[in-house]
Amino acid sequence: MTGETATTADVAALLGLEPLEQSSSGGSEHVPELDALVGRRVREARRRSGLDAAALAEQVGLSRDKLSKIEN
């Protein structure tokens, strides 16, 4: 996906998740269970790769604090 914009389906596939169905209301619906699942998967993938949070945050262009919020 280098140079491309990732779609929701792309991100879901990378994380091994089923893509969410788009809401007909047009608004984004907050799904806490999905947030927790994504956070766990990001943390597990980071740990499997042997990266600490600061290194991953730098590689993906996030602050260490923002990555921590995503993982938690």
PDB file of C-alpha atoms in Angstrom:
ATOM      1  CA  MET A   1       0.000   0.000   0.000  1.00  0.00           C
ATOM      2  CA  THR A   2       2.953   2.319  -0.419  1.00  0.00           C
ATOM      3  CA  GLY A   3       1.790   5.656  -1.800  1.00  0.00           C
ATOM      4  CA  GLU A   4      -1.847   4.643  -1.591  1.00  0.00           C
ATOM      5  CA  THR A   5      -4.598   5.672   0.779  1.00  0.00           C
ATOM      6  CA  ALA A   6      -5.669   2.735   2.925  1.00  0.00           C
ATOM      7  CA  THR A   7      -9.373   2.002   2.978  1.00  0.00           C
ATOM      8  CA  THR A   8     -11.246   0.623   5.958  1.00  0.00           C
ATOM      9  CA  ALA A   9     -11.288  -2.762   4.244  1.00  0.00           C
ATOM     10  CA  ASP A  10      -7.498  -2.614   3.737  1.00  0.00           C
ATOM     11  CA  VAL A  11      -6.903  -1.877   7.407  1.00  0.00           C
ATOM     12  CA  ALA A  12      -9.347  -4.589   8.484  1.00  0.00           C
ATOM     13  CA  ALA A  13      -7.586  -7.116   6.241  1.00  0.00           C
ATOM     14  CA  LEU A  14      -4.164  -6.197   7.638  1.00  0.00           C
ATOM     15  CA  LEU A  15      -5.462  -6.725  11.163  1.00  0.00           C
ATOM     16  CA  GLY A  16      -7.266  -9.958  10.307  1.00  0.00           C
ATOM     17  CA  LEU A  17     -10.694  -8.444  10.972  1.00  0.00           C
ATOM     18  CA  GLU A  18     -13.923  -8.572   9.067  1.00  0.00           C
ATOM     19  CA  PRO A  19     -14.663  -5.130   7.570  1.00  0.00           C
ATOM     20  CA  LEU A  20     -17.491  -3.225   9.229  1.00  0.00           C
ATOM     21  CA  GLU A  21     -20.608  -2.627   7.224  1.00  0.00           C
ATOM     22  CA  GLN A  22     -21.043   1.016   6.337  1.00  0.00           C
ATOM     23  CA  SER A  23     -23.817   2.753   8.234  1.00  0.00           C
ATOM     24  CA  SER A  24     -26.580   4.223   6.089  1.00  0.00           C
ATOM     25  CA  SER A  25     -26.856   7.200   8.458  1.00  0.00           C
ATOM     26  CA  GLY A  26     -23.561   8.562   7.129  1.00  0.00           C
ATOM     27  CA  GLY A  27     -22.153   9.088  10.626  1.00  0.00           C
ATOM     28  CA  SER A  28     -19.369   7.097  12.167  1.00  0.00           C
ATOM     29  CA  GLU A  29     -20.547   4.746  14.864  1.00  0.00           C
ATOM     30  CA  HIS A  30     -18.272   4.164  17.863  1.00  0.00           C
ATOM     31  CA  VAL A  31     -17.774   0.465  18.518  1.00  0.00           C
ATOM     32  CA  PRO A  32     -15.828   0.016  21.794  1.00  0.00           C
ATOM     33  CA  GLU A  33     -15.369  -3.734  21.305  1.00  0.00           C
ATOM     34  CA  LEU A  34     -13.763  -3.153  17.919  1.00  0.00           C
ATOM     35  CA  ASP A  35     -11.546  -0.409  19.356  1.00  0.00           C
ATOM     36  CA  ALA A  36     -10.309  -2.805  22.038  1.00  0.00           C
ATOM     37  CA  LEU A  37      -9.719  -5.590  19.510  1.00  0.00           C
ATOM     38  CA  VAL A  38      -7.743  -3.328  17.183  1.00  0.00           C
ATOM     39  CA  GLY A  39      -5.671  -2.015  20.085  1.00  0.00           C
ATOM     40  CA  ARG A  40      -4.828  -5.534  21.245  1.00  0.00           C
ATOM     41  CA  ARG A  41      -3.860  -6.581  17.729  1.00  0.00           C
ATOM     42  CA  VAL A  42      -1.604  -3.553  17.265  1.00  0.00           C
ATOM     43  CA  ARG A  43       0.117  -4.230  20.606  1.00  0.00           C
ATOM     44  CA  GLU A  44       0.536  -7.947  19.868  1.00  0.00           C
ATOM     45  CA  ALA A  45       1.944  -7.258  16.388  1.00  0.00           C
ATOM     46  CA  ARG A  46       4.352  -4.674  17.801  1.00  0.00           C
ATOM     47  CA  ARG A  47       5.579  -7.088  20.450  1.00  0.00           C
ATOM     48  CA  ARG A  48       5.960  -9.959  17.949  1.00  0.00           C
ATOM     49  CA  SER A  49       8.065  -7.686  15.754  1.00  0.00           C
ATOM     50  CA  GLY A  50      10.321  -6.879  18.720  1.00  0.00           C
ATOM     51  CA  LEU A  51       9.647  -3.136  18.623  1.00  0.00           C
ATOM     52  CA  ASP A  52       9.127  -1.002  21.661  1.00  0.00           C
ATOM     53  CA  ALA A  53       6.288   1.512  21.512  1.00  0.00           C
ATOM     54  CA  ALA A  54       8.582   4.501  20.957  1.00  0.00           C
ATOM     55  CA  ALA A  55      10.254   2.854  17.942  1.00  0.00           C
ATOM     56  CA  LEU A  56       6.942   1.892  16.329  1.00  0.00           C
ATOM     57  CA  ALA A  57       5.432   5.318  16.977  1.00  0.00           C
ATOM     58  CA  GLU A  58       8.394   6.960  15.251  1.00  0.00           C
ATOM     59  CA  GLN A  59       8.208   4.579  12.273  1.00  0.00           C
ATOM     60  CA  VAL A  60       4.507   5.243  11.667  1.00  0.00           C
ATOM     61  CA  GLY A  61       4.605   8.975  12.390  1.00  0.00           C
ATOM     62  CA  LEU A  62       2.691   9.015  15.665  1.00  0.00           C
ATOM     63  CA  SER A  63       3.620  10.347  19.063  1.00  0.00           C
ATOM     64  CA  ARG A  64       4.369   7.722  21.718  1.00  0.00           C
ATOM     65  CA  ASP A  65       1.311   8.978  23.620  1.00  0.00           C
ATOM     66  CA  LYS A  66      -1.006   8.518  20.613  1.00  0.00           C
ATOM     67  CA  LEU A  67       0.227   4.956  20.005  1.00  0.00           C
ATOM     68  CA  SER A  68      -0.346   4.170  23.675  1.00  0.00           C
ATOM     69  CA  LYS A  69      -3.920   5.451  23.413  1.00  0.00           C
ATOM     70  CA  ILE A  70      -4.524   3.262  20.364  1.00  0.00           C
ATOM     71  CA  GLU A  71      -3.140   0.174  22.076  1.00  0.00           C
ATOM     72  CA  ASN A  72      -5.127   0.806  25.249  1.00  0.00           C
TER      73      ASN A  72
END
